[in-house]
PDB file of C-alpha atoms in Angstrom:
ATOM      1  CA  MET A   1       0.000   0.000   0.000  1.00 91.00           C
ATOM      2  CA  GLY A   2       1.362   3.409  -0.998  1.00 93.00           C
ATOM      3  CA  LYS A   3       1.824   6.048   1.657  1.00 94.00           C
ATOM      4  CA  SER A   4       0.604   9.614   1.679  1.00 94.00           C
ATOM      5  CA  ALA A   5       1.041  12.644   3.877  1.00 94.00           C
ATOM      6  CA  LEU A   6      -0.823  15.930   3.867  1.00 93.00           C
ATOM      7  CA  ILE A   7       1.404  18.860   4.783  1.00 93.00           C
ATOM      8  CA  ILE A   8      -0.608  22.005   5.444  1.00 93.00           C
ATOM      9  CA  GLY A   9       0.320  25.563   6.276  1.00 93.00           C
ATOM     10  CA  PRO A  10       0.095  29.136   5.086  1.00 91.00           C
ATOM     11  CA  SER A  11       2.288  30.490   2.293  1.00 89.00           C
ATOM     12  CA  GLY A  12       5.886  30.991   3.356  1.00 86.00           C
ATOM     13  CA  VAL A  13       5.910  28.508   6.222  1.00 87.00           C
ATOM     14  CA  GLY A  14       8.417  26.161   4.517  1.00 86.00           C
ATOM     15  CA  LYS A  15       6.319  23.368   3.014  1.00 87.00           C
ATOM     16  CA  SER A  16       8.278  23.440  -0.263  1.00 90.00           C
ATOM     17  CA  THR A  17      11.597  24.272   1.441  1.00 85.00           C
ATOM     18  CA  ALA A  18      11.421  21.029   3.436  1.00 85.00           C
ATOM     19  CA  ILE A  19      11.709  19.053   0.173  1.00 83.00           C
ATOM     20  CA  GLY A  20      15.216  20.293  -0.608  1.00 84.00           C
ATOM     21  CA  HIS A  21      18.707  19.402   0.469  1.00 75.00           C
ATOM     22  CA  ILE A  22      19.908  22.607   2.141  1.00 75.00           C
ATOM     23  CA  PRO A  23      23.164  21.995   4.053  1.00 74.00           C
ATOM     24  CA  GLU A  24      23.354  25.551   5.451  1.00 73.00           C
ATOM     25  CA  LEU A  25      20.000  24.994   7.191  1.00 68.00           C
ATOM     26  CA  ASP A  26      20.822  21.378   8.096  1.00 73.00           C
ATOM     27  CA  ILE A  27      17.827  20.165   6.061  1.00 71.00           C
ATOM     28  CA  LYS A  28      18.467  16.799   4.418  1.00 81.00           C
ATOM     29  CA  GLY A  29      15.298  16.857   2.337  1.00 88.00           C
ATOM     30  CA  LEU A  30      14.287  14.256  -0.230  1.00 92.00           C
ATOM     31  CA  ASN A  31      16.757  12.657  -2.623  1.00 93.00           C
ATOM     32  CA  PRO A  32      16.187  14.313  -6.047  1.00 94.00           C
ATOM     33  CA  LYS A  33      17.172  11.048  -7.774  1.00 95.00           C
ATOM     34  CA  GLU A  34      14.221   9.338  -6.078  1.00 96.00           C
ATOM     35  CA  THR A  35      11.760  12.247  -6.107  1.00 96.00           C
ATOM     36  CA  VAL A  36       9.398  13.790  -8.653  1.00 97.00           C
ATOM     37  CA  ILE A  37       7.760  17.123  -7.937  1.00 97.00           C
ATOM     38  CA  ILE A  38       4.457  17.916  -9.615  1.00 97.00           C
ATOM     39  CA  SER A  39       4.170  21.682  -9.387  1.00 95.00           C
ATOM     40  CA  SER A  40       0.773  23.191 -10.022  1.00 93.00           C
ATOM     41  CA  ILE A  41       2.031  26.678 -10.803  1.00 90.00           C
ATOM     42  CA  GLY A  42       5.644  26.070 -11.822  1.00 90.00           C
ATOM     43  CA  LYS A  43       7.165  28.426  -9.287  1.00 90.00           C
ATOM     44  CA  GLU A  44      10.879  28.306  -8.594  1.00 89.00           C
ATOM     45  CA  LEU A  45      11.732  26.132  -5.613  1.00 92.00           C
ATOM     46  CA  PRO A  46      12.793  28.206  -2.593  1.00 90.00           C
ATOM     47  CA  TRP A  47      16.423  27.166  -2.039  1.00 86.00           C
ATOM     48  CA  ARG A  48      19.730  27.873  -3.707  1.00 87.00           C
ATOM     49  CA  GLY A  49      20.673  25.154  -6.194  1.00 88.00           C
ATOM     50  CA  SER A  50      17.154  23.785  -6.569  1.00 90.00           C
ATOM     51  CA  GLY A  51      17.296  24.304 -10.354  1.00 91.00           C
ATOM     52  CA  LYS A  52      20.142  21.785 -10.561  1.00 93.00           C
ATOM     53  CA  GLN A  53      18.393  19.271  -8.299  1.00 93.00           C
ATOM     54  CA  TYR A  54      14.988  19.504  -9.995  1.00 95.00           C
ATOM     55  CA  THR A  55      14.633  20.151 -13.720  1.00 94.00           C
ATOM     56  CA  VAL A  56      11.387  20.505 -15.628  1.00 95.00           C
ATOM     57  CA  TRP A  57      10.438  17.377 -17.570  1.00 95.00           C
ATOM     58  CA  HIS A  58       9.879  17.749 -21.298  1.00 94.00           C
ATOM     59  CA  LYS A  59       9.252  14.819 -23.634  1.00 92.00           C
ATOM     60  CA  GLU A  60      11.829  15.916 -26.245  1.00 94.00           C
ATOM     61  CA  THR A  61      14.258  18.280 -24.522  1.00 94.00           C
ATOM     62  CA  ASN A  62      14.458  16.842 -20.980  1.00 94.00           C
ATOM     63  CA  PRO A  63      12.931  13.352 -20.723  1.00 92.00           C
ATOM     64  CA  THR A  64      14.827  12.701 -17.468  1.00 93.00           C
ATOM     65  CA  GLY A  65      13.486  15.797 -15.694  1.00 95.00           C
ATOM     66  CA  ASN A  66      12.103  15.269 -12.227  1.00 96.00           C
ATOM     67  CA  MET A  67       9.640  18.174 -12.102  1.00 96.00           C
ATOM     68  CA  ILE A  68       6.312  18.209 -13.915  1.00 97.00           C
ATOM     69  CA  VAL A  69       4.373  21.468 -14.215  1.00 96.00           C
ATOM     70  CA  SER A  70       0.600  21.109 -14.449  1.00 95.00           C
ATOM     71  CA  SER A  71      -2.449  22.330 -12.575  1.00 93.00           C
ATOM     72  CA  ASP A  72      -4.804  20.136 -14.595  1.00 94.00           C
ATOM     73  CA  PRO A  73      -6.197  17.526 -12.167  1.00 93.00           C
ATOM     74  CA  ARG A  74      -6.489  14.935 -14.939  1.00 93.00           C
ATOM     75  CA  VAL A  75      -2.816  15.361 -15.900  1.00 95.00           C
ATOM     76  CA  VAL A  76      -1.703  15.170 -12.254  1.00 96.00           C
ATOM     77  CA  TYR A  77      -3.760  12.006 -11.792  1.00 95.00           C
ATOM     78  CA  GLN A  78      -2.267  10.421 -14.947  1.00 96.00           C
ATOM     79  CA  TRP A  79       1.275  11.280 -13.855  1.00 97.00           C
ATOM     80  CA  LEU A  80       0.762   9.746 -10.420  1.00 97.00           C
ATOM     81  CA  HIS A  81      -0.399   6.487 -11.975  1.00 97.00           C
ATOM     82  CA  TYR A  82       2.411   6.565 -14.560  1.00 97.00           C
ATOM     83  CA  ILE A  83       5.051   7.065 -11.857  1.00 97.00           C
ATOM     84  CA  ASN A  84       3.569   4.272  -9.748  1.00 98.00           C
ATOM     85  CA  LYS A  85       3.592   1.758 -12.617  1.00 98.00           C
ATOM     86  CA  ASN A  86       6.610   2.778 -14.705  1.00 97.00           C
ATOM     87  CA  LEU A  87       9.209   4.531 -12.531  1.00 96.00           C
ATOM     88  CA  PRO A  88      10.288   2.123  -9.778  1.00 97.00           C
ATOM     89  CA  ASN A  89      13.304   4.319  -8.974  1.00 97.00           C
ATOM     90  CA  VAL A  90      10.944   7.081  -7.784  1.00 97.00           C
ATOM     91  CA  LYS A  91      10.165   6.688  -4.089  1.00 97.00           C
ATOM     92  CA  ASN A  92       8.629  10.125  -3.437  1.00 96.00           C
ATOM     93  CA  VAL A  93       6.173  12.320  -5.305  1.00 97.00           C
ATOM     94  CA  VAL A  94       5.508  15.840  -4.073  1.00 96.00           C
ATOM     95  CA  LEU A  95       2.330  17.621  -5.152  1.00 96.00           C
ATOM     96  CA  ASP A  96       3.641  21.139  -4.560  1.00 95.00           C
ATOM     97  CA  ASP A  97       0.995  23.830  -4.087  1.00 91.00           C
ATOM     98  CA  ASN A  98      -1.689  21.160  -4.456  1.00 90.00           C
ATOM     99  CA  THR A  99      -4.327  23.713  -3.425  1.00 89.00           C
ATOM    100  CA  HIS A 100      -3.873  25.414  -6.787  1.00 90.00           C
ATOM    101  CA  ASN A 101      -4.925  22.311  -8.729  1.00 90.00           C
ATOM    102  CA  SER A 102      -8.456  22.936  -7.482  1.00 89.00           C
ATOM    103  CA  SER A 103      -8.417  26.710  -7.801  1.00 90.00           C
ATOM    104  CA  MET A 104      -6.958  26.630 -11.324  1.00 91.00           C
ATOM    105  CA  GLU A 105      -9.534  24.012 -12.387  1.00 90.00           C
ATOM    106  CA  TYR A 106     -12.244  26.292 -11.025  1.00 90.00           C
ATOM    107  CA  MET A 107     -10.797  29.227 -13.000  1.00 92.00           C
ATOM    108  CA  ARG A 108     -10.617  27.175 -16.218  1.00 92.00           C
ATOM    109  CA  ARG A 109     -14.320  26.418 -15.800  1.00 93.00           C
ATOM    110  CA  ILE A 110     -15.472  29.735 -14.338  1.00 92.00           C
ATOM    111  CA  ASN A 111     -18.018  30.338 -17.110  1.00 94.00           C
ATOM    112  CA  GLU A 112     -19.885  27.115 -16.369  1.00 92.00           C
ATOM    113  CA  LYS A 113     -23.162  27.924 -14.666  1.00 90.00           C
ATOM    114  CA  SER A 114     -23.803  24.540 -13.051  1.00 87.00           C
ATOM    115  CA  TYR A 115     -22.363  23.142  -9.851  1.00 85.00           C
ATOM    116  CA  GLU A 116     -20.871  20.201 -11.764  1.00 89.00           C
ATOM    117  CA  LYS A 117     -17.391  21.756 -11.634  1.00 89.00           C
ATOM    118  CA  PHE A 118     -17.471  21.567  -7.819  1.00 87.00           C
ATOM    119  CA  ASN A 119     -18.466  17.889  -7.977  1.00 87.00           C
ATOM    120  CA  ASP A 120     -15.572  17.256 -10.366  1.00 90.00           C
ATOM    121  CA  ILE A 121     -13.093  19.100  -8.127  1.00 89.00           C
ATOM    122  CA  ALA A 122     -14.210  17.147  -5.046  1.00 87.00           C
ATOM    123  CA  ASP A 123     -14.011  13.915  -7.056  1.00 89.00           C
ATOM    124  CA  PHE A 124     -10.446  14.692  -8.167  1.00 91.00           C
ATOM    125  CA  MET A 125      -9.323  15.571  -4.644  1.00 91.00           C
ATOM    126  CA  SER A 126     -10.783  12.431  -3.091  1.00 90.00           C
ATOM    127  CA  LYS A 127      -9.828  10.075  -5.930  1.00 93.00           C
ATOM    128  CA  THR A 128      -6.224  11.285  -5.940  1.00 93.00           C
ATOM    129  CA  ALA A 129      -5.863  10.902  -2.171  1.00 93.00           C
ATOM    130  CA  LEU A 130      -7.532   7.472  -2.125  1.00 94.00           C
ATOM    131  CA  ASP A 131      -5.734   6.027  -5.168  1.00 96.00           C
ATOM    132  CA  VAL A 132      -2.349   6.540  -3.495  1.00 95.00           C
ATOM    133  CA  LYS A 133      -3.338   3.792  -1.048  1.00 95.00           C
ATOM    134  CA  THR A 134      -3.415   1.355  -4.003  1.00 96.00           C
ATOM    135  CA  PHE A 135       0.117   2.266  -5.138  1.00 97.00           C
ATOM    136  CA  ARG A 136       3.228   0.184  -4.572  1.00 97.00           C
ATOM    137  CA  ASP A 137       4.545  -0.106  -1.016  1.00 96.00           C
ATOM    138  CA  ASP A 138       7.716   1.914  -1.512  1.00 97.00           C
ATOM    139  CA  LEU A 139       6.032   5.036  -2.929  1.00 97.00           C
ATOM    140  CA  CYS A 140       5.095   8.022  -0.766  1.00 95.00           C
ATOM    141  CA  VAL A 141       3.068  10.975  -2.064  1.00 96.00           C
ATOM    142  CA  PHE A 142       3.286  14.287  -0.214  1.00 95.00           C
ATOM    143  CA  PHE A 143       0.352  16.670  -0.715  1.00 95.00           C
ATOM    144  CA  LEU A 144       1.504  20.242   0.077  1.00 94.00           C
ATOM    145  CA  HIS A 145      -1.586  22.288   0.736  1.00 92.00           C
ATOM    146  CA  HIS A 146      -2.444  25.791   1.956  1.00 91.00           C
ATOM    147  CA  THR A 147      -4.647  26.421   4.976  1.00 90.00           C
ATOM    148  CA  ARG A 148      -7.425  28.697   6.050  1.00 86.00           C
ATOM    149  CA  GLU A 149      -8.741  29.717   9.453  1.00 86.00           C
ATOM    150  CA  VAL A 150     -12.401  28.970  10.156  1.00 85.00           C
ATOM    151  CA  GLY A 151     -14.668  29.795  13.078  1.00 85.00           C
ATOM    152  CA  ASP A 152     -14.876  33.040  15.015  1.00 85.00           C
ATOM    153  CA  GLY A 153     -13.657  31.656  18.339  1.00 84.00           C
ATOM    154  CA  ILE A 154     -16.858  32.777  20.039  1.00 89.00           C
ATOM    155  CA  LEU A 155     -19.840  30.965  18.562  1.00 90.00           C
ATOM    156  CA  GLU A 156     -17.778  28.510  16.539  1.00 88.00           C
ATOM    157  CA  GLU A 157     -14.549  26.773  17.421  1.00 88.00           C
ATOM    158  CA  LYS A 158     -11.623  28.520  15.745  1.00 88.00           C
ATOM    159  CA  LYS A 159      -9.512  26.037  13.811  1.00 85.00           C
ATOM    160  CA  THR A 160      -7.111  25.652  10.916  1.00 87.00           C
ATOM    161  CA  GLU A 161      -7.954  23.346   8.034  1.00 86.00           C
ATOM    162  CA  ALA A 162      -6.809  22.492   4.527  1.00 87.00           C
ATOM    163  CA  MET A 163      -8.078  25.075   2.060  1.00 87.00           C
ATOM    164  CA  THR A 164     -10.444  23.930  -0.675  1.00 85.00           C
ATOM    165  CA  ILE A 165     -12.272  25.854  -3.374  1.00 81.00           C
ATOM    166  CA  GLY A 166     -15.337  26.386  -1.203  1.00 77.00           C
ATOM    167  CA  LYS A 167     -18.215  25.232   0.920  1.00 77.00           C
ATOM    168  CA  LEU A 168     -19.673  22.897  -1.708  1.00 72.00           C
ATOM    169  CA  VAL A 169     -16.384  20.967  -1.964  1.00 75.00           C
ATOM    170  CA  ASP A 170     -15.993  21.008   1.840  1.00 76.00           C
ATOM    171  CA  GLU A 171     -19.441  19.468   2.272  1.00 77.00           C
ATOM    172  CA  LYS A 172     -18.674  16.706  -0.228  1.00 75.00           C
ATOM    173  CA  LEU A 173     -15.291  15.842   1.283  1.00 77.00           C
ATOM    174  CA  SER A 174     -16.243  16.183   4.968  1.00 75.00           C
ATOM    175  CA  GLY A 175     -12.724  17.255   5.902  1.00 84.00           C
ATOM    176  CA  TYR A 176      -9.890  16.727   3.428  1.00 87.00           C
ATOM    177  CA  GLU A 177      -7.527  15.831   6.279  1.00 89.00           C
ATOM    178  CA  SER A 178      -9.494  12.648   6.969  1.00 88.00           C
ATOM    179  CA  PHE A 179      -8.166  11.115   3.731  1.00 90.00           C
ATOM    180  CA  PHE A 180      -4.612  10.954   5.136  1.00 92.00           C
ATOM    181  CA  THR A 181      -2.918   8.870   7.810  1.00 87.00           C
ATOM    182  CA  VAL A 182      -0.305  11.572   8.416  1.00 92.00           C
ATOM    183  CA  VAL A 183      -1.168  15.276   8.535  1.00 92.00           C
ATOM    184  CA  LEU A 184       1.583  17.759   9.394  1.00 91.00           C
ATOM    185  CA  ARG A 185       0.959  21.459   9.962  1.00 92.00           C
ATOM    186  CA  GLY A 186       3.561  24.137   9.492  1.00 90.00           C
ATOM    187  CA  ILE A 187       3.222  27.353  11.467  1.00 87.00           C
ATOM    188  CA  LYS A 188       4.987  30.708  11.259  1.00 81.00           C
ATOM    189  CA  LYS A 189       6.868  31.830  14.347  1.00 76.00           C
TER     190      LYS A 189
END
């Protein structure tokens, strides 16, 4: 059974930084030879030398790249299954800025009047998290996700939770965190 971890926190807390090998910060990070990053927005990784450790995959010009850039949930889903079946050397997959897969899908479909897009987004989020459990034993998928604060602290309990695209998706998922065995939360000091 594949392993998964949800790592949540606000922007700038170090979710992406924790991936990298950064000797000056004594962070060992993940081995780039065993890791593929699927970046939803293609931002530069936040440590010096990251461009040498992780290069963008391209079928013709860089077929050995270990970073895929896509915010299309269908493409992300296909890559996860491809890595599981065809790349036994890959032990870790990082879905960097995973929150943006949902928000970018919403933006691509913003002119749709029906609620079907929200059903599709919830389906993608749950299917992706659940399918990892069917992957090979030595593969771990890290979902890096932004957070939001909910509740006013007076009438409702104030808490931090994984950000989704909205109430409709929240109601369908009943708490995205519940799909994961391990949930880690980064906080700013």
